[in-house]
Each structure stands twice: as structure tokens, then as C-alpha cells.
């Protein structure tokens, strides 16, 4: 197992959301628009920013350019606790400026939007520049596949995005969901889950706890209804069900084997398929709501397709086992939520862990050495806050025996896990941003 630096804790400094454009460091250029770099990193989330940090740790002189369209970073980990009003977890504590990381680790940064990728010419075309690269790390995350839910109903897709945010992406979706919670007066607050894999498996179940906590603390006559097509929660199942049945027994209704099918935004009615034992068949049921958060099927960001990177049917990227190199191009790596090759949770810690591995592989390649993936597998830890001073953790370790085999251990609901979650978060963000 590789050495990790994730749990380093230093003096806390909350970083306010920057509203100014980030100025990139000077990078090699042949004219005002054409630039060159050794390693291009697309996306500055947990995966991309961690990759830049680790590469610079391993070789401070390496020419690295990160491209990111956002001018600030908002964390998904701990955002549910902010939604639920957990003391000490604020909007400011979720947000960081990229300038801190740029200054600390000395990489180039293009605060630009990627328009196209030409693999044949090894070029990345942004709204302002054409960047030539030797190697590329794609860490672009997910897109939502609303067409899987609503076919070609563009108006309903538009309504869903605005009125029923999935909030698995940081930014305006989370702010909208926060307003939906704080303005809630009563009734049903529905959360729907897709049948296929999605970003951060425990997130919707944790979110249900946090919304219920807000209702409980503010004496709101509301109930969170979870429509889940699975038999049980996708992660930490025993512990979440325990929380639903004890801490929030009057505030959460977990409907398993309930597949979301449609919604009428005017009537505020959700429709879902449920197996009826008496009739011995699936039936469509309906449920009134006051607010709804619809999580559609997830897939890899559209830029992967634009770059001609092969994906599986659901839309996740195919990789050359046991590496993070794409099957489409040996000089392009994919880390973070978009990969579909391995049974790795789509989490912040896993993104960070895989970034460390890819950094080591790239340094080995540049030095004409061979990196052994089979002996250097990632690790994962994921925390879910379910109440004030109470959380659940799950850890994953892996071995390679012809294929990747996972071992998972889940904690009970405890204050120790809550304390560990805050330490983990501070450690990983301090490390990524050089605080």
C-alpha cells in the first residue's frame, strides 16, 4: 500500500469564495494562443488537484498545467452536514480559493472552459488557448443523464434541473437545495435514487438524515421520503436503517424496491414503480410532495465522449487493467468519478488515493521505469454524518488476484466517527490547498 499524506492536520484557515478571475502562471508558448506543457490535468476537484499536488511533490520541476472553468472550489464531502445545519460546518468551511494551491505547489493554472480535445495532435482547445501536452490526466467528473428518466421531454428535463436539483455537483445545485430545506413549511420532501451507480453511494442516505435533522430541530412537520430501487441502502445499509428507525423514526420513510418513474411538477406528484405482493405484480404508485430532489443516472462528463474515449454502456470510462490509462489512448489517464473499470467508490478520498498512484506511474514513465500497479492499490475511507456528534465510517482496502477484490469495514454510529470525519476533512483539504 502506498504511503498517504491524507491525515496531516495543521492550523485551520477557512478560505472565502473568491470572486475574481484566477491569473495563470506563465507557461511555455509558441505564440499568444498556443502553449505547451508536459502534463495537462483537466478538472480541479479532489482528483485533479490531488494529482497536481502529488506530481509536484515527486518532481518540483515538472511542467504541469491544470485547466478548470470554475474560479473556486466547493467541497461535496461534509456538504450534507452544512445542508442540515450541523454546528461548525459552514459555507465558508466548504469553499477554497485555487490561488492557495497554485502558490504552494507552483503549477500552471488556466481558469478556462475546455471546448474540444484533439488526441491525434495532443491538443486541448479552451475558450482562450490551445494547449499542447505530452500526457493528460482527465479528472472531469460526472454528468447527469436525464434522458434516461424523461426521454426527449426537454421541458421536463429543464424543470427537473431547476426545481429538483440532484446536488451531486458542487455549486448552485447545493445552494438551491439549501433554500428548499430552510424554506420548507411541511409535507413530504422526496429524494429519488437511480438504479445504476452514481457519485458517492452513501450521499443521498446521509442527506436524508441531515434534512430530517433540520426538520426535527426546527419543529417542522415534514417527512423525508426516500425512493430507492434497491433492497437496502447502497452503502452503510444497517447503520442508515438504524438511524431512520431510531433517531428519525417520525421524520424519514425509507421506501425500498421503489423505482422513480416520473413527476408532475404542476400537481407536485411523483410516480414510482413498486412490487405489490397481493397482486403479485409491479404497480405504479403516486406520492404528493412539497419538495423533491431527483438524482438521475450518472455518466462520465461529456468531454470524454468528445475526446473519443471509450466508455461502457452506462457511460463510465474503460481503462486498461490494472492501470488508470484509457483503452483509447495510453497517454491519457482517467481518475475520479468518471472511471468505470474498478469497484472503487466514487468518493473524495478514493479520488485522492488514485491521484497518488497515477502521479507515481507518470513519474516512473518519465524516468523510463515501470510502475507496478498490482502492488500499489488505492484505499478509501468515507464518513457520513447522521446527527450532531454522530457519524458512520466505511473503509475499503483492495488486493489484486487476477482482478481487483475489495474488503469493506463499516463502523457503528458513533462520536468517534464524527470526530474522525472532521479530522479527515481538515487533513485532506489542508494538504490539497497547502494550508
PDB file of C-alpha atoms in Angstrom, residues 70-322:
ATOM      1  CA  UNK A  70     -14.631  27.348 -12.031  1.00  0.00           C
ATOM      2  CA  UNK A  71     -12.743  30.087 -10.191  1.00  0.00           C
ATOM      3  CA  UNK A  72     -13.173  28.458  -6.785  1.00  0.00           C
ATOM      4  CA  UNK A  73     -13.528  25.036  -5.155  1.00  0.00           C
ATOM      5  CA  UNK A  74     -16.581  23.810  -3.247  1.00  0.00           C
ATOM      6  CA  UNK A  75     -16.384  20.508  -1.388  1.00  0.00           C
ATOM      7  CA  UNK A  76     -19.023  17.803  -1.688  1.00  0.00           C
ATOM      8  CA  UNK A  77     -17.747  15.941   1.433  1.00  0.00           C
ATOM      9  CA  UNK A  78     -19.417  17.497   4.508  1.00  0.00           C
ATOM     10  CA  UNK A  79     -21.839  19.497   2.325  1.00  0.00           C
ATOM     11  CA  UNK A  80     -24.780  17.418   3.561  1.00  0.00           C
ATOM     12  CA  UNK A  81     -23.941  18.431   7.133  1.00  0.00           C
ATOM     13  CA  UNK A  82     -23.997  22.063   6.006  1.00  0.00           C
ATOM     14  CA  UNK A  83     -27.398  21.466   4.390  1.00  0.00           C
ATOM     15  CA  UNK A  84     -28.676  20.094   7.694  1.00  0.00           C
ATOM     16  CA  UNK A  85     -27.302  22.924   9.800  1.00  0.00           C
ATOM     17  CA  UNK A  86     -24.741  20.942  11.804  1.00  0.00           C
ATOM     18  CA  UNK A  87     -22.897  23.353  14.074  1.00  0.00           C
ATOM     19  CA  UNK A  88     -19.382  24.283  12.959  1.00  0.00           C
ATOM     20  CA  UNK A  89     -19.852  23.263   9.321  1.00  0.00           C
ATOM     21  CA  UNK A  90     -20.378  26.441   7.346  1.00  0.00           C
ATOM     22  CA  UNK A  91     -20.481  27.529   3.732  1.00  0.00           C
ATOM     23  CA  UNK A  92     -17.058  29.084   4.203  1.00  0.00           C
ATOM     24  CA  UNK A  93     -15.603  25.827   5.521  1.00  0.00           C
ATOM     25  CA  UNK A  94     -16.657  24.080   2.278  1.00  0.00           C
ATOM     26  CA  UNK A  95     -15.118  26.669  -0.042  1.00  0.00           C
ATOM     27  CA  UNK A  96     -11.487  27.278  -1.000  1.00  0.00           C
ATOM     28  CA  UNK A  97      -9.585  29.502  -3.424  1.00  0.00           C
ATOM     29  CA  UNK A  98      -7.363  27.835  -6.013  1.00  0.00           C
ATOM     30  CA  UNK A  99      -4.698  30.502  -5.540  1.00  0.00           C
ATOM     31  CA  UNK A 100      -3.530  28.869  -2.305  1.00  0.00           C
ATOM     32  CA  UNK A 101      -2.733  25.590  -4.081  1.00  0.00           C
ATOM     33  CA  UNK A 102      -1.149  27.345  -7.076  1.00  0.00           C
ATOM     34  CA  UNK A 103       1.159  29.345  -4.818  1.00  0.00           C
ATOM     35  CA  UNK A 104       2.061  26.364  -2.611  1.00  0.00           C
ATOM     36  CA  UNK A 105       2.718  23.762  -5.320  1.00  0.00           C
ATOM     37  CA  UNK A 106       3.781  26.025  -8.185  1.00  0.00           C
ATOM     38  CA  UNK A 107       1.762  24.521 -11.061  1.00  0.00           C
ATOM     39  CA  UNK A 108       0.262  26.399 -14.019  1.00  0.00           C
ATOM     40  CA  UNK A 109      -3.465  27.118 -13.907  1.00  0.00           C
ATOM     41  CA  UNK A 110      -5.768  28.018 -16.776  1.00  0.00           C
ATOM     42  CA  UNK A 111      -9.094  29.336 -15.497  1.00  0.00           C
ATOM     43  CA  UNK A 112     -10.796  28.486 -18.788  1.00  0.00           C
ATOM     44  CA  UNK A 113     -13.507  26.333 -20.357  1.00  0.00           C
ATOM     45  CA  UNK A 114     -12.469  23.312 -22.424  1.00  0.00           C
ATOM     46  CA  UNK A 115     -14.105  23.391 -25.854  1.00  0.00           C
ATOM     47  CA  UNK A 116     -12.540  20.366 -27.543  1.00  0.00           C
ATOM     48  CA  UNK A 117      -9.763  17.761 -27.291  1.00  0.00           C
ATOM     49  CA  UNK A 118      -7.737  16.573 -30.279  1.00  0.00           C
ATOM     50  CA  UNK A 119      -5.964  13.350 -29.286  1.00  0.00           C
ATOM     51  CA  UNK A 120      -4.197  12.966 -32.635  1.00  0.00           C
ATOM     52  CA  UNK A 121      -2.476  16.333 -32.264  1.00  0.00           C
ATOM     53  CA  UNK A 122      -2.322  16.088 -28.443  1.00  0.00           C
ATOM     54  CA  UNK A 123      -4.127  19.402 -28.107  1.00  0.00           C
ATOM     55  CA  UNK A 124      -6.655  20.757 -25.645  1.00  0.00           C
ATOM     56  CA  UNK A 125      -8.680  23.647 -27.035  1.00  0.00           C
ATOM     57  CA  UNK A 126     -10.138  26.075 -24.492  1.00  0.00           C
ATOM     58  CA  UNK A 127     -12.125  29.266 -24.965  1.00  0.00           C
ATOM     59  CA  UNK A 128      -8.805  31.175 -24.913  1.00  0.00           C
ATOM     60  CA  UNK A 129      -5.883  28.841 -25.643  1.00  0.00           C
ATOM     61  CA  UNK A 130      -4.635  25.730 -27.426  1.00  0.00           C
ATOM     62  CA  UNK A 131      -2.558  23.641 -25.054  1.00  0.00           C
ATOM     63  CA  UNK A 132      -0.119  21.009 -26.350  1.00  0.00           C
ATOM     64  CA  UNK A 133       0.557  18.151 -23.911  1.00  0.00           C
ATOM     65  CA  UNK A 134       2.704  15.036 -23.605  1.00  0.00           C
ATOM     66  CA  UNK A 135       0.452  13.300 -21.052  1.00  0.00           C
ATOM     67  CA  UNK A 136      -3.054  14.109 -19.916  1.00  0.00           C
ATOM     68  CA  UNK A 137      -4.973  13.325 -16.728  1.00  0.00           C
ATOM     69  CA  UNK A 138      -8.728  13.664 -17.145  1.00  0.00           C
ATOM     70  CA  UNK A 139     -10.480  14.318 -13.833  1.00  0.00           C
ATOM     71  CA  UNK A 140     -13.667  15.895 -15.129  1.00  0.00           C
ATOM     72  CA  UNK A 141     -16.214  14.065 -13.000  1.00  0.00           C
ATOM     73  CA  UNK A 142     -19.811  13.316 -13.892  1.00  0.00           C
ATOM     74  CA  UNK A 143     -22.741  14.481 -15.968  1.00  0.00           C
ATOM     75  CA  UNK A 144     -26.400  13.704 -15.325  1.00  0.00           C
ATOM     76  CA  UNK A 145     -28.307  11.516 -17.764  1.00  0.00           C
ATOM     77  CA  UNK A 146     -31.803  12.976 -17.535  1.00  0.00           C
ATOM     78  CA  UNK A 147     -32.749  11.405 -20.873  1.00  0.00           C
ATOM     79  CA  UNK A 148     -32.781   8.026 -19.140  1.00  0.00           C
ATOM     80  CA  UNK A 149     -35.628   9.335 -16.985  1.00  0.00           C
ATOM     81  CA  UNK A 150     -37.566  11.686 -19.216  1.00  0.00           C
ATOM     82  CA  UNK A 151     -36.657  10.538 -22.758  1.00  0.00           C
ATOM     83  CA  UNK A 152     -36.811  13.568 -25.068  1.00  0.00           C
ATOM     84  CA  UNK A 153     -39.031  15.740 -22.864  1.00  0.00           C
ATOM     85  CA  UNK A 154     -36.731  18.778 -22.850  1.00  0.00           C
ATOM     86  CA  UNK A 155     -39.145  20.898 -20.838  1.00  0.00           C
ATOM     87  CA  UNK A 156     -39.366  18.342 -18.043  1.00  0.00           C
ATOM     88  CA  UNK A 157     -35.589  17.933 -18.017  1.00  0.00           C
ATOM     89  CA  UNK A 158     -35.263  21.709 -17.675  1.00  0.00           C
ATOM     90  CA  UNK A 159     -37.808  21.737 -14.834  1.00  0.00           C
ATOM     91  CA  UNK A 160     -36.022  18.884 -13.045  1.00  0.00           C
ATOM     92  CA  UNK A 161     -32.694  20.695 -13.177  1.00  0.00           C
ATOM     93  CA  UNK A 162     -34.204  23.857 -11.718  1.00  0.00           C
ATOM     94  CA  UNK A 163     -36.907  22.578  -9.365  1.00  0.00           C
ATOM     95  CA  UNK A 164     -35.496  19.209  -8.251  1.00  0.00           C
ATOM     96  CA  UNK A 165     -31.704  19.567  -8.044  1.00  0.00           C
ATOM     97  CA  UNK A 166     -29.701  16.371  -7.622  1.00  0.00           C
ATOM     98  CA  UNK A 167     -26.937  18.343  -5.875  1.00  0.00           C
ATOM     99  CA  UNK A 168     -24.219  15.756  -6.526  1.00  0.00           C
ATOM    100  CA  UNK A 169     -22.202  18.529  -8.175  1.00  0.00           C
ATOM    101  CA  UNK A 170     -20.892  21.425  -6.086  1.00  0.00           C
ATOM    102  CA  UNK A 171     -22.172  24.951  -6.601  1.00  0.00           C
ATOM    103  CA  UNK A 172     -25.591  26.344  -7.457  1.00  0.00           C
ATOM    104  CA  UNK A 173     -27.376  22.986  -7.094  1.00  0.00           C
ATOM    105  CA  UNK A 174     -26.330  22.809  -3.450  1.00  0.00           C
ATOM    106  CA  UNK A 175     -27.386  26.401  -2.824  1.00  0.00           C
ATOM    107  CA  UNK A 176     -30.798  25.737  -4.359  1.00  0.00           C
ATOM    108  CA  UNK A 177     -31.242  22.603  -2.225  1.00  0.00           C
ATOM    109  CA  UNK A 178     -30.266  24.560   0.883  1.00  0.00           C
ATOM    110  CA  UNK A 179     -33.025  27.095   0.190  1.00  0.00           C
ATOM    111  CA  UNK A 180     -35.518  24.303  -0.402  1.00  0.00           C
ATOM    112  CA  UNK A 181     -34.715  22.920   3.056  1.00  0.00           C
ATOM    113  CA  UNK A 182     -34.650  26.193   5.002  1.00  0.00           C
ATOM    114  CA  UNK A 183     -37.878  27.448   3.382  1.00  0.00           C
ATOM    115  CA  UNK A 184     -39.715  24.144   3.906  1.00  0.00           C
ATOM    116  CA  UNK A 185     -43.050  24.508   5.733  1.00  0.00           C
ATOM    117  CA  UNK A 186     -44.213  20.905   5.918  1.00  0.00           C
ATOM    118  CA  UNK A 187     -45.269  17.831   3.968  1.00  0.00           C
ATOM    119  CA  UNK A 188     -43.178  15.319   2.025  1.00  0.00           C
ATOM    120  CA  UNK A 189     -39.630  16.022   0.907  1.00  0.00           C
ATOM    121  CA  UNK A 190     -38.814  13.289  -1.627  1.00  0.00           C
ATOM    122  CA  UNK A 191     -35.328  12.079  -2.599  1.00  0.00           C
ATOM    123  CA  UNK A 192     -35.166   9.707  -5.570  1.00  0.00           C
ATOM    124  CA  UNK A 193     -32.214   7.434  -6.395  1.00  0.00           C
ATOM    125  CA  UNK A 194     -31.238   5.897  -9.748  1.00  0.00           C
ATOM    126  CA  UNK A 195     -30.885   2.140 -10.263  1.00  0.00           C
ATOM    127  CA  UNK A 196     -27.365   2.444 -11.665  1.00  0.00           C
ATOM    128  CA  UNK A 197     -24.174   3.649  -9.981  1.00  0.00           C
ATOM    129  CA  UNK A 198     -23.819   7.312  -9.072  1.00  0.00           C
ATOM    130  CA  UNK A 199     -21.393   9.685  -7.383  1.00  0.00           C
ATOM    131  CA  UNK A 200     -20.799   8.988  -3.660  1.00  0.00           C
ATOM    132  CA  UNK A 201     -23.049   5.976  -2.840  1.00  0.00           C
ATOM    133  CA  UNK A 202     -23.942   6.997   0.757  1.00  0.00           C
ATOM    134  CA  UNK A 203     -24.634  10.672  -0.060  1.00  0.00           C
ATOM    135  CA  UNK A 204     -28.447  10.515  -0.578  1.00  0.00           C
ATOM    136  CA  UNK A 205     -28.938   8.429   2.589  1.00  0.00           C
ATOM    137  CA  UNK A 206     -26.803  10.814   4.631  1.00  0.00           C
ATOM    138  CA  UNK A 207     -28.652  13.758   3.105  1.00  0.00           C
ATOM    139  CA  UNK A 208     -31.966  12.294   4.221  1.00  0.00           C
ATOM    140  CA  UNK A 209     -30.646  12.254   7.804  1.00  0.00           C
ATOM    141  CA  UNK A 210     -29.466  15.832   7.574  1.00  0.00           C
ATOM    142  CA  UNK A 211     -32.743  17.144   6.151  1.00  0.00           C
ATOM    143  CA  UNK A 212     -34.622  15.207   8.823  1.00  0.00           C
ATOM    144  CA  UNK A 213     -32.316  16.699  11.459  1.00  0.00           C
ATOM    145  CA  UNK A 214     -33.200  20.189  10.235  1.00  0.00           C
ATOM    146  CA  UNK A 215     -36.920  19.387  10.406  1.00  0.00           C
ATOM    147  CA  UNK A 216     -36.541  17.926  13.898  1.00  0.00           C
ATOM    148  CA  UNK A 217     -34.508  20.843  15.249  1.00  0.00           C
ATOM    149  CA  UNK A 218     -36.841  23.466  13.790  1.00  0.00           C
ATOM    150  CA  UNK A 219     -40.116  21.715  14.649  1.00  0.00           C
ATOM    151  CA  UNK A 220     -41.147  21.367  11.003  1.00  0.00           C
ATOM    152  CA  UNK A 221     -43.987  18.921  10.314  1.00  0.00           C
ATOM    153  CA  UNK A 222     -42.192  17.300   7.442  1.00  0.00           C
ATOM    154  CA  UNK A 223     -41.046  13.874   6.350  1.00  0.00           C
ATOM    155  CA  UNK A 224     -38.178  12.850   4.091  1.00  0.00           C
ATOM    156  CA  UNK A 225     -39.285  10.056   1.757  1.00  0.00           C
ATOM    157  CA  UNK A 226     -36.537   8.071   0.038  1.00  0.00           C
ATOM    158  CA  UNK A 227     -37.492   6.278  -3.182  1.00  0.00           C
ATOM    159  CA  UNK A 228     -34.813   3.627  -3.622  1.00  0.00           C
ATOM    160  CA  UNK A 229     -34.973   0.874  -6.280  1.00  0.00           C
ATOM    161  CA  UNK A 230     -32.593  -1.255  -4.167  1.00  0.00           C
ATOM    162  CA  UNK A 231     -33.465  -3.780  -1.472  1.00  0.00           C
ATOM    163  CA  UNK A 232     -31.396  -1.761   1.024  1.00  0.00           C
ATOM    164  CA  UNK A 233     -29.191   1.351   1.010  1.00  0.00           C
ATOM    165  CA  UNK A 234     -26.223   1.150  -1.371  1.00  0.00           C
ATOM    166  CA  UNK A 235     -23.735   1.810   1.434  1.00  0.00           C
ATOM    167  CA  UNK A 236     -23.709   1.515   5.252  1.00  0.00           C
ATOM    168  CA  UNK A 237     -27.141  -0.073   4.985  1.00  0.00           C
ATOM    169  CA  UNK A 238     -27.540  -1.443   8.533  1.00  0.00           C
ATOM    170  CA  UNK A 239     -26.433   1.812  10.116  1.00  0.00           C
ATOM    171  CA  UNK A 240     -28.607   4.073   7.959  1.00  0.00           C
ATOM    172  CA  UNK A 241     -31.689   1.937   8.595  1.00  0.00           C
ATOM    173  CA  UNK A 242     -30.895   2.102  12.302  1.00  0.00           C
ATOM    174  CA  UNK A 243     -30.725   5.903  12.132  1.00  0.00           C
ATOM    175  CA  UNK A 244     -34.001   6.066  10.207  1.00  0.00           C
ATOM    176  CA  UNK A 245     -35.801   3.804  12.694  1.00  0.00           C
ATOM    177  CA  UNK A 246     -34.465   5.413  15.874  1.00  0.00           C
ATOM    178  CA  UNK A 247     -33.148   8.970  15.569  1.00  0.00           C
ATOM    179  CA  UNK A 248     -35.596   9.940  12.808  1.00  0.00           C
ATOM    180  CA  UNK A 249     -38.446   7.470  13.117  1.00  0.00           C
ATOM    181  CA  UNK A 250     -41.052  10.231  12.691  1.00  0.00           C
ATOM    182  CA  UNK A 251     -39.115  12.105  10.026  1.00  0.00           C
ATOM    183  CA  UNK A 252     -37.833   9.578   7.461  1.00  0.00           C
ATOM    184  CA  UNK A 253     -39.695   6.976   5.430  1.00  0.00           C
ATOM    185  CA  UNK A 254     -37.440   4.628   3.511  1.00  0.00           C
ATOM    186  CA  UNK A 255     -39.238   3.012   0.559  1.00  0.00           C
ATOM    187  CA  UNK A 256     -37.075   0.220  -0.844  1.00  0.00           C
ATOM    188  CA  UNK A 257     -37.725  -1.536  -4.169  1.00  0.00           C
ATOM    189  CA  UNK A 258     -39.350   1.716  -5.284  1.00  0.00           C
ATOM    190  CA  UNK A 259     -38.191   2.880  -8.697  1.00  0.00           C
ATOM    191  CA  UNK A 260     -38.869   6.504  -9.595  1.00  0.00           C
ATOM    192  CA  UNK A 261     -40.650   6.735 -12.951  1.00  0.00           C
ATOM    193  CA  UNK A 262     -41.996  10.236 -13.485  1.00  0.00           C
ATOM    194  CA  UNK A 263     -43.053  13.521 -11.909  1.00  0.00           C
ATOM    195  CA  UNK A 264     -45.792  16.084 -12.450  1.00  0.00           C
ATOM    196  CA  UNK A 265     -44.292  19.391 -11.385  1.00  0.00           C
ATOM    197  CA  UNK A 266     -47.603  21.254 -11.667  1.00  0.00           C
ATOM    198  CA  UNK A 267     -49.537  18.827  -9.464  1.00  0.00           C
ATOM    199  CA  UNK A 268     -46.483  18.086  -7.288  1.00  0.00           C
ATOM    200  CA  UNK A 269     -46.875  14.333  -7.649  1.00  0.00           C
ATOM    201  CA  UNK A 270     -44.102  11.754  -8.020  1.00  0.00           C
ATOM    202  CA  UNK A 271     -44.758   8.389  -9.668  1.00  0.00           C
ATOM    203  CA  UNK A 272     -42.819   5.248  -8.814  1.00  0.00           C
ATOM    204  CA  UNK A 273     -42.938   1.531  -9.564  1.00  0.00           C
ATOM    205  CA  UNK A 274     -43.406  -0.828  -6.632  1.00  0.00           C
ATOM    206  CA  UNK A 275     -43.983  -4.577  -6.421  1.00  0.00           C
ATOM    207  CA  UNK A 276     -47.404  -5.363  -4.973  1.00  0.00           C
ATOM    208  CA  UNK A 277     -47.356  -8.729  -3.178  1.00  0.00           C
ATOM    209  CA  UNK A 278     -51.137  -9.069  -3.097  1.00  0.00           C
ATOM    210  CA  UNK A 279     -51.465  -8.551  -6.842  1.00  0.00           C
ATOM    211  CA  UNK A 280     -48.117 -10.294  -7.470  1.00  0.00           C
ATOM    212  CA  UNK A 281     -47.059  -7.647  -9.972  1.00  0.00           C
ATOM    213  CA  UNK A 282     -45.428  -4.252 -10.321  1.00  0.00           C
ATOM    214  CA  UNK A 283     -47.771  -1.316  -9.970  1.00  0.00           C
ATOM    215  CA  UNK A 284     -47.327   2.422 -10.360  1.00  0.00           C
ATOM    216  CA  UNK A 285     -47.921   4.383  -7.173  1.00  0.00           C
ATOM    217  CA  UNK A 286     -48.071   8.132  -6.717  1.00  0.00           C
ATOM    218  CA  UNK A 287     -46.957  10.351  -3.876  1.00  0.00           C
ATOM    219  CA  UNK A 288     -47.675  14.026  -3.212  1.00  0.00           C
ATOM    220  CA  UNK A 289     -44.755  16.213  -2.254  1.00  0.00           C
ATOM    221  CA  UNK A 290     -43.843  19.761  -1.341  1.00  0.00           C
ATOM    222  CA  UNK A 291     -40.226  19.467  -2.498  1.00  0.00           C
ATOM    223  CA  UNK A 292     -38.358  16.834  -4.486  1.00  0.00           C
ATOM    224  CA  UNK A 293     -34.703  16.136  -5.274  1.00  0.00           C
ATOM    225  CA  UNK A 294     -34.332  13.861  -8.290  1.00  0.00           C
ATOM    226  CA  UNK A 295     -30.980  12.105  -8.717  1.00  0.00           C
ATOM    227  CA  UNK A 296     -30.849  10.902 -12.333  1.00  0.00           C
ATOM    228  CA  UNK A 297     -28.497   8.206 -13.639  1.00  0.00           C
ATOM    229  CA  UNK A 298     -24.901   9.421 -13.732  1.00  0.00           C
ATOM    230  CA  UNK A 299     -22.337   9.109 -16.523  1.00  0.00           C
ATOM    231  CA  UNK A 300     -18.885  10.433 -17.356  1.00  0.00           C
ATOM    232  CA  UNK A 301     -18.583  14.095 -18.315  1.00  0.00           C
ATOM    233  CA  UNK A 302     -19.423  14.790 -21.983  1.00  0.00           C
ATOM    234  CA  UNK A 303     -15.825  15.807 -22.749  1.00  0.00           C
ATOM    235  CA  UNK A 304     -14.752  12.157 -22.541  1.00  0.00           C
ATOM    236  CA  UNK A 305     -17.013  11.348 -25.470  1.00  0.00           C
ATOM    237  CA  UNK A 306     -15.838  14.452 -27.321  1.00  0.00           C
ATOM    238  CA  UNK A 307     -12.254  13.236 -26.908  1.00  0.00           C
ATOM    239  CA  UNK A 308     -13.185   9.825 -28.344  1.00  0.00           C
ATOM    240  CA  UNK A 309     -12.550   7.997 -25.074  1.00  0.00           C
ATOM    241  CA  UNK A 310     -14.326   4.635 -24.982  1.00  0.00           C
ATOM    242  CA  UNK A 311     -16.984   4.106 -22.310  1.00  0.00           C
ATOM    243  CA  UNK A 312     -19.242   1.327 -21.070  1.00  0.00           C
ATOM    244  CA  UNK A 313     -22.977   1.291 -21.764  1.00  0.00           C
ATOM    245  CA  UNK A 314     -23.811   3.374 -18.689  1.00  0.00           C
ATOM    246  CA  UNK A 315     -21.229   5.946 -19.750  1.00  0.00           C
ATOM    247  CA  UNK A 316     -18.266   5.223 -17.438  1.00  0.00           C
ATOM    248  CA  UNK A 317     -14.757   5.232 -18.925  1.00  0.00           C
ATOM    249  CA  UNK A 318     -12.985   1.999 -19.920  1.00  0.00           C
ATOM    250  CA  UNK A 319      -9.440   1.638 -18.554  1.00  0.00           C
ATOM    251  CA  UNK A 320      -6.523  -0.632 -19.402  1.00  0.00           C
ATOM    252  CA  UNK A 321      -6.343  -3.006 -16.433  1.00  0.00           C
ATOM    253  CA  UNK A 322      -4.764  -2.751 -13.924  1.00  0.00           C
TER     254      UNK A 322
END
